[in-house]
Amino acid sequence: MSTENKPRPTSHVNADFDKDSVGVKTSGGASPMGSNIFIVQTDENNATQIHPETYRHEPITKTNFGQAILRGIRSLWATRQTEKNLQTNKDLYIKTTIKELVLYLVFIAILCIITFGMTSTKTYYFTTVLRSVFTERNVEGPGAQPAYDDIANFDDFWNVMNGPIINALFDQKWYNGENLTNDQYGYVLFENKILGLPRVRQLRVTNHSCTVHEIFQQSIRECYGPYSSSRENRSSYLPENDAITPNAWHYQTSKQLSGRSTSGLISVYGGGGFVQDLTPNHNDASAQLKDLRANLWIDRGTRVVFLDFTVYNANINLFCQIKLTVEFPASGGAVPSKSFSTVKLIRYVSSMDYFVLACEALFTAFTIYYTVEEAIEIRQFKLQYFKTIWNILDVLIIVISYICVAFNIYRQIKVGQILDELLKNQNSFADFEFLAYWQIQFNNIVAFAVFLAWIKIFKYVSFNKTMTQLSATLSRCAKDVMGFSVMFMIVFLAYAQLGYLLFGTMVDDYKTFSISIFTLFRIILGDFDFNAILSAHRIIGPMFFLTYVFFVFFVLLNMFLAIINDTYSEVKSDVTTQKSEFELGDYFKKSYENMLNRLNFNQDRIIDIQNALKSAELNRDGVIEFDEWRRNLKARGYADVEIENVFSHYDVDGDRVLRDDEQRRFKADLAAKENNLEMDMKDLNDSHDQHGNDQASNGNEGDSENRIAHDKFVMLVRRTGRMEYSIGNIVSRIDNVLNKIETIEKGKTKRREALTKILNSISADDKMGKEMKHQQLEKMIRDELEEHNTDCTTPVQSVFQKARTPGVPGNGR
């Protein structure tokens, strides 16, 4: 039988069937061992494959090949916002949502690897050890000697500097008294290399930098005010000829020192000052500090002294930039503070570091990917894009990502330059303060980006009604919360000012207005020092505490909770009546069932072919003729094209007969195909949960027990098709009847209105006699009856008349 110019049947199981070549009759062609069972032959010109089903792809030609590539590229950035047909195609909507969620989870995973690759628990222990060495060791001597944190005056400062600080900077001996070698010198705790020279720097103010009241001008002739850049003293002072510390008495600008302003506890200080670099030897450095002390290097004009140095631990590849600050306020005394900035400036050393480098490259690729995605959305929605909070969050994350990438490149270059300069001249001050500061800011920005990235997950899981409760509650109660916040801040700030004014001079928790605000927030959480305010004032202290707790804690805070609770109750009640856009569990369960059905369908086709082979051999002549083959498969409901296709594939010699060799190859391919399907079904069942496995196995057993013959199934399908065709005709005709009845009703209404007008005109005509009126009315009634008789043969009667006539589809069925 000829098969030319016939549509090619398609495999409902695997799309690879549509990609195979056609018209092949050799053993190397496709077989049931692959993904296809039936192969369709095309015409002599090898025309493009035709896929009659609506869900098949269009044939690939030179015309639409470029469009297919463009569609594929565009699909990479397809989102729920950019695709217009997602509302009508639920499967595409689910796939797009899952794709966005999976991609974003990969992005977060990479971001977390980068973030945690920059820090570890070793950082904390490294910082803690250095802090204890430099700030917690006491000065050696009888009695209670101060440590760095206990510095209260000039004497304490010099004792600590020439004691614990110098001893910690320059170890001289091992614990058994053995001296260190030259290679072992210059390490803190024998492990942390001091980079360059430690630097001591002070800033001073001029005399008469404040105004003395006229009453005391005769007795108080010197006045050194608080530090400010306008009051800074930049002039040199004694001694003139100091051989040990000749440079410490001359001011150097911030440009000369490449310095930057620094914030202390009391003020913000400039980057210049009077500088002394300590030599890398314990005895020499101690002699320098003693010389500075003997010649009053710090005095009443001194406002701050800094000790800066940087250590590097090669064991854990960490830098620690240390700044010990002692401020000498105009009120007298000393205020010590310290800063230990532990950072990882050399990023790529170990194998883990290079893995992080690969993740950084992927992070950059993801940043570019999301940049293109957001650019497409901005182009499509324009200013409407920025009305959604999630879109603003997307832009913010992308901007932070680009800042991090740029700083990462800058840091890598800058660290290399500083280390190269340091290696050339090791007897110089190594300024890592700038890099350490910005590395910490970089870590903070990345941490903030990770926080925003995790919050953004709510955007991708908003398809679930449970996940939207938080955002819905906050958005719905936003106006009430804003109104409450105004009322709360009025009361709260009033108490903050009251606490600052009442206890600011005596209680540490209220010494500034900002600290007073944080103290009141801590009271809300139960962290407070009642004895401090009680000691400050025995009456006002308790009154302040009790009234604050009553108004803020018992009244305002409970009002806030009531607003949140009421709104959440409303959202909860609304959510219970809503339905989620889709459930991931249902989607995967449906996908599993569809895959299982396809495998079962493919297995049924193989069984049909195997049964056809057995039935065709009933005459026991050793060969299978095409007529026998066609008759068996035709009875099982297969089309002529499919029957011809599978037979011609194994009929290698083209004699329309399958002989022993051809039959053996056919059966072997079918057995292999069946084995592959069984393995696929087994893997699919193993991937499903145990409950799903039980249901699937029970369903399969029921199917095997209740299986009907294929010919009966085909007959039922045909009868169902004829019934659908007949019912469709009847429904369409009923629609026509209803339309005509509606038209008739409209006509009757119009005629009734016309008759009413005529009757009114006849009754109002006085010139017309009674006999003429009677004739006119009789004529009108006769015409109306004729029209009524014509309309009485309604389309309903014509439908039943046609239904009784033979030849109409569905008649008598």
GROMACS .gro file of C-alpha atoms in nm, residues 460-677:
model
  218
  460TYR     CA    1   0.907   3.404   4.441
  461VAL     CA    2   0.695   3.208   4.691
  462SER     CA    3   0.400   3.448   4.678
  463PHE     CA    4   0.204   3.190   4.478
  464ASN     CA    5   0.125   3.018   4.808
  465LYS     CA    6  -0.142   3.184   5.018
  466THR     CA    7   0.034   3.095   5.344
  467MET     CA    8   0.351   3.273   5.235
  468THR     CA    9   0.162   3.597   5.166
  469GLN     CA   10   0.026   3.637   5.520
  470LEU     CA   11   0.323   3.841   5.643
  471SER     CA   12   0.327   4.086   5.351
  472ALA     CA   13  -0.052   4.112   5.348
  473THR     CA   14  -0.064   4.185   5.722
  474LEU     CA   15   0.205   4.453   5.701
  475SER     CA   16   0.057   4.620   5.393
  476ARG     CA   17  -0.296   4.621   5.533
  477CYS     CA   18  -0.204   4.769   5.871
  478ALA     CA   19   0.054   5.016   5.732
  479LYS     CA   20  -0.170   5.322   5.778
  480ASP     CA   21  -0.266   5.229   6.133
  481VAL     CA   22   0.096   5.157   6.224
  482MET     CA   23   0.210   5.490   6.078
  483GLY     CA   24  -0.048   5.677   6.282
  484PHE     CA   25   0.047   5.486   6.594
  485SER     CA   26   0.418   5.550   6.529
  486VAL     CA   27   0.366   5.926   6.538
  487MET     CA   28   0.188   5.899   6.872
  488PHE     CA   29   0.449   5.659   7.008
  489MET     CA   30   0.747   5.873   6.904
  490ILE     CA   31   0.599   6.182   7.069
  491VAL     CA   32   0.579   6.006   7.405
  492PHE     CA   33   0.905   5.815   7.356
  493LEU     CA   34   1.119   6.116   7.259
  494ALA     CA   35   0.969   6.317   7.544
  495TYR     CA   36   1.087   6.054   7.792
  496ALA     CA   37   1.428   6.033   7.617
  497GLN     CA   38   1.484   6.406   7.660
  498LEU     CA   39   1.362   6.393   8.017
  499GLY     CA   40   1.601   6.109   8.103
  500TYR     CA   41   1.894   6.285   7.937
  501LEU     CA   42   1.829   6.611   8.123
  502LEU     CA   43   1.765   6.444   8.459
  503PHE     CA   44   2.035   6.179   8.469
  504GLY     CA   45   2.283   6.273   8.193
  505THR     CA   46   2.544   6.406   8.434
  506MET     CA   47   2.540   6.104   8.666
  507VAL     CA   48   2.425   5.789   8.483
  508ASP     CA   49   2.624   5.636   8.198
  509ASP     CA   50   2.310   5.513   8.021
  510TYR     CA   51   2.183   5.870   7.980
  511LYS     CA   52   2.507   6.058   7.914
  512THR     CA   53   2.397   6.162   7.561
  513PHE     CA   54   2.057   6.201   7.400
  514SER     CA   55   2.118   5.920   7.149
  515ILE     CA   56   2.233   5.680   7.423
  516SER     CA   57   1.925   5.778   7.622
  517ILE     CA   58   1.704   5.669   7.331
  518PHE     CA   59   1.872   5.327   7.314
  519THR     CA   60   1.843   5.293   7.693
  520LEU     CA   61   1.467   5.343   7.676
  521PHE     CA   62   1.439   5.079   7.402
  522ARG     CA   63   1.633   4.842   7.627
  523ILE     CA   64   1.385   4.907   7.909
  524ILE     CA   65   1.106   4.783   7.679
  525LEU     CA   66   1.299   4.457   7.640
  526GLY     CA   67   1.359   4.429   8.015
  527ASP     CA   68   1.725   4.536   8.017
  528PHE     CA   69   1.766   4.828   8.256
  529ASP     CA   70   1.964   4.944   8.562
  530PHE     CA   71   1.709   5.072   8.810
  531ASN     CA   72   1.963   5.122   9.088
  532ALA     CA   73   2.156   5.374   8.876
  533ILE     CA   74   1.863   5.613   8.835
  534LEU     CA   75   1.760   5.548   9.195
  535SER     CA   76   2.105   5.656   9.310
  536ALA     CA   77   2.088   5.962   9.085
  537HIS     CA   78   1.764   6.080   9.249
  538ARG     CA   79   1.564   5.890   9.507
  539ILE     CA   80   1.229   6.047   9.410
  540ILE     CA   81   1.247   6.153   9.046
  541GLY     CA   82   1.426   5.832   8.942
  542PRO     CA   83   1.147   5.590   9.045
  543MET     CA   84   0.875   5.828   8.919
  544PHE     CA   85   1.046   5.846   8.578
  545PHE     CA   86   1.078   5.468   8.558
  546LEU     CA   87   0.723   5.386   8.672
  547THR     CA   88   0.545   5.638   8.448
  548TYR     CA   89   0.754   5.533   8.147
  549VAL     CA   90   0.678   5.165   8.201
  550PHE     CA   91   0.306   5.237   8.244
  551PHE     CA   92   0.255   5.459   7.938
  552VAL     CA   93   0.497   5.297   7.697
  553PHE     CA   94   0.501   4.932   7.799
  554PHE     CA   95   0.148   4.873   7.928
  555VAL     CA   96  -0.045   5.116   7.706
  556LEU     CA   97   0.133   5.201   7.381
  557LEU     CA   98   0.303   4.868   7.322
  558ASN     CA   99  -0.022   4.678   7.377
  559MET     CA  100  -0.199   4.913   7.136
  560PHE     CA  101   0.061   4.825   6.874
  561LEU     CA  102   0.016   4.453   6.935
  562ALA     CA  103  -0.363   4.494   6.912
  563ILE     CA  104  -0.329   4.661   6.570
  564ILE     CA  105  -0.112   4.376   6.443
  565ASN     CA  106  -0.335   4.105   6.591
  566ASP     CA  107  -0.657   4.249   6.449
  567THR     CA  108  -0.507   4.287   6.105
  568TYR     CA  109  -0.359   3.938   6.113
  569SER     CA  110  -0.699   3.795   6.210
  570GLU     CA  111  -0.859   3.966   5.911
  571VAL     CA  112  -0.586   3.842   5.677
  572LYS     CA  113  -0.614   3.492   5.820
  573SER     CA  114  -0.989   3.481   5.762
  574ASP     CA  115  -0.946   3.607   5.405
  575VAL     CA  116  -0.671   3.357   5.333
  576THR     CA  117  -0.886   3.063   5.439
  577THR     CA  118  -1.140   3.152   5.169
  578GLN     CA  119  -0.879   3.203   4.901
  579LYS     CA  120  -0.710   2.943   4.689
  580SER     CA  121  -0.339   2.931   4.615
  581GLU     CA  122  -0.231   3.001   4.260
  582PHE     CA  123  -0.083   2.654   4.261
  583GLU     CA  124   0.071   2.403   4.498
  584LEU     CA  125   0.416   2.266   4.422
  585GLY     CA  126   0.323   1.929   4.569
  586ASP     CA  127   0.019   1.900   4.342
  587TYR     CA  128   0.225   2.007   4.042
  588PHE     CA  129   0.495   1.747   4.097
  589LYS     CA  130   0.233   1.482   4.171
  590LYS     CA  131   0.056   1.566   3.847
  591SER     CA  132   0.384   1.554   3.655
  592TYR     CA  133   0.458   1.215   3.807
  593GLU     CA  134   0.116   1.082   3.707
  594ASN     CA  135   0.150   1.217   3.353
  595MET     CA  136   0.489   1.055   3.311
  596LEU     CA  137   0.355   0.727   3.448
  597ASN     CA  138   0.059   0.741   3.208
  598ARG     CA  139   0.290   0.801   2.913
  599LEU     CA  140   0.507   0.507   3.008
  600ASN     CA  141   0.199   0.289   3.046
  601PHE     CA  142   0.071   0.407   2.708
  602ASN     CA  143   0.402   0.322   2.543
  603GLN     CA  144   0.399  -0.017   2.714
  604ASP     CA  145   0.049  -0.086   2.580
  605ARG     CA  146   0.167  -0.015   2.227
  606ILE     CA  147   0.452  -0.264   2.266
  607ILE     CA  148   0.213  -0.527   2.401
  608ASP     CA  149  -0.019  -0.472   2.105
  609ILE     CA  150   0.267  -0.523   1.859
  610GLN     CA  151   0.385  -0.835   2.040
  611ASN     CA  152   0.034  -0.979   2.033
  612ALA     CA  153   0.004  -0.892   1.666
  613LEU     CA  154   0.325  -1.083   1.596
  614LYS     CA  155   0.191  -1.385   1.778
  615SER     CA  156  -0.148  -1.371   1.604
  616ALA     CA  157   0.009  -1.332   1.259
  617GLU     CA  158   0.199  -1.659   1.307
  618LEU     CA  159  -0.112  -1.870   1.361
  619ASN     CA  160  -0.081  -2.027   1.016
  620ARG     CA  161   0.268  -2.152   1.124
  621ASP     CA  162   0.426  -2.089   0.784
  622GLY     CA  163   0.731  -1.924   0.946
  623VAL     CA  164   0.675  -1.585   0.784
  624ILE     CA  165   0.450  -1.287   0.854
  625GLU     CA  166   0.283  -1.137   0.551
  626PHE     CA  167   0.178  -0.776   0.541
  627ASP     CA  168  -0.192  -0.864   0.507
  628GLU     CA  169  -0.178  -1.074   0.822
  629TRP     CA  170   0.007  -0.796   1.002
  630ARG     CA  171  -0.233  -0.529   0.883
  631ARG     CA  172  -0.541  -0.731   0.973
  632ASN     CA  173  -0.424  -0.786   1.334
  633LEU     CA  174  -0.319  -0.426   1.402
  634LYS     CA  175  -0.623  -0.288   1.223
  635ALA     CA  176  -0.841  -0.479   1.466
  636ARG     CA  177  -0.655  -0.311   1.751
  637GLY     CA  178  -0.738   0.036   1.623
  638TYR     CA  179  -0.413   0.144   1.455
  639ALA     CA  180  -0.407   0.357   1.143
  640ASP     CA  181  -0.284   0.233   0.806
  641VAL     CA  182   0.010   0.472   0.814
  642GLU     CA  183   0.133   0.339   1.148
  643ILE     CA  184   0.089  -0.021   1.034
  644GLU     CA  185   0.278   0.041   0.712
  645ASN     CA  186   0.551   0.232   0.894
  646VAL     CA  187   0.647  -0.029   1.152
  647PHE     CA  188   0.626  -0.316   0.900
  648SER     CA  189   0.840  -0.143   0.638
  649HIS     CA  190   1.105  -0.059   0.900
  650TYR     CA  191   1.181  -0.426   0.962
  651ASP     CA  192   1.108  -0.544   0.608
  652VAL     CA  193   1.467  -0.491   0.499
  653ASP     CA  194   1.440  -0.663   0.158
  654GLY     CA  195   1.108  -0.495   0.079
  655ASP     CA  196   0.925  -0.815  -0.019
  656ARG     CA  197   0.629  -0.735   0.209
  657VAL     CA  198   0.710  -1.041   0.420
  658LEU     CA  199   0.888  -1.065   0.757
  659ARG     CA  200   1.113  -1.370   0.764
  660ASP     CA  201   1.296  -1.537   1.054
  661ASP     CA  202   1.591  -1.294   1.074
  662GLU     CA  203   1.364  -0.993   1.049
  663GLN     CA  204   1.126  -1.136   1.308
  664ARG     CA  205   1.410  -1.208   1.550
  665ARG     CA  206   1.541  -0.853   1.521
  666PHE     CA  207   1.188  -0.721   1.562
  667LYS     CA  208   1.126  -0.929   1.878
  668ALA     CA  209   1.466  -0.845   2.023
  669ASP     CA  210   1.403  -0.474   1.978
  670LEU     CA  211   1.060  -0.505   2.136
  671ALA     CA  212   1.201  -0.695   2.434
  672ALA     CA  213   1.474  -0.437   2.483
  673LYS     CA  214   1.223  -0.156   2.456
  674GLU     CA  215   0.997  -0.323   2.709
  675ASN     CA  216   1.289  -0.374   2.948
  676ASN     CA  217   1.385  -0.005   2.919
  677LEU     CA  218   1.029   0.100   2.992
   0.00000   0.00000   0.00000
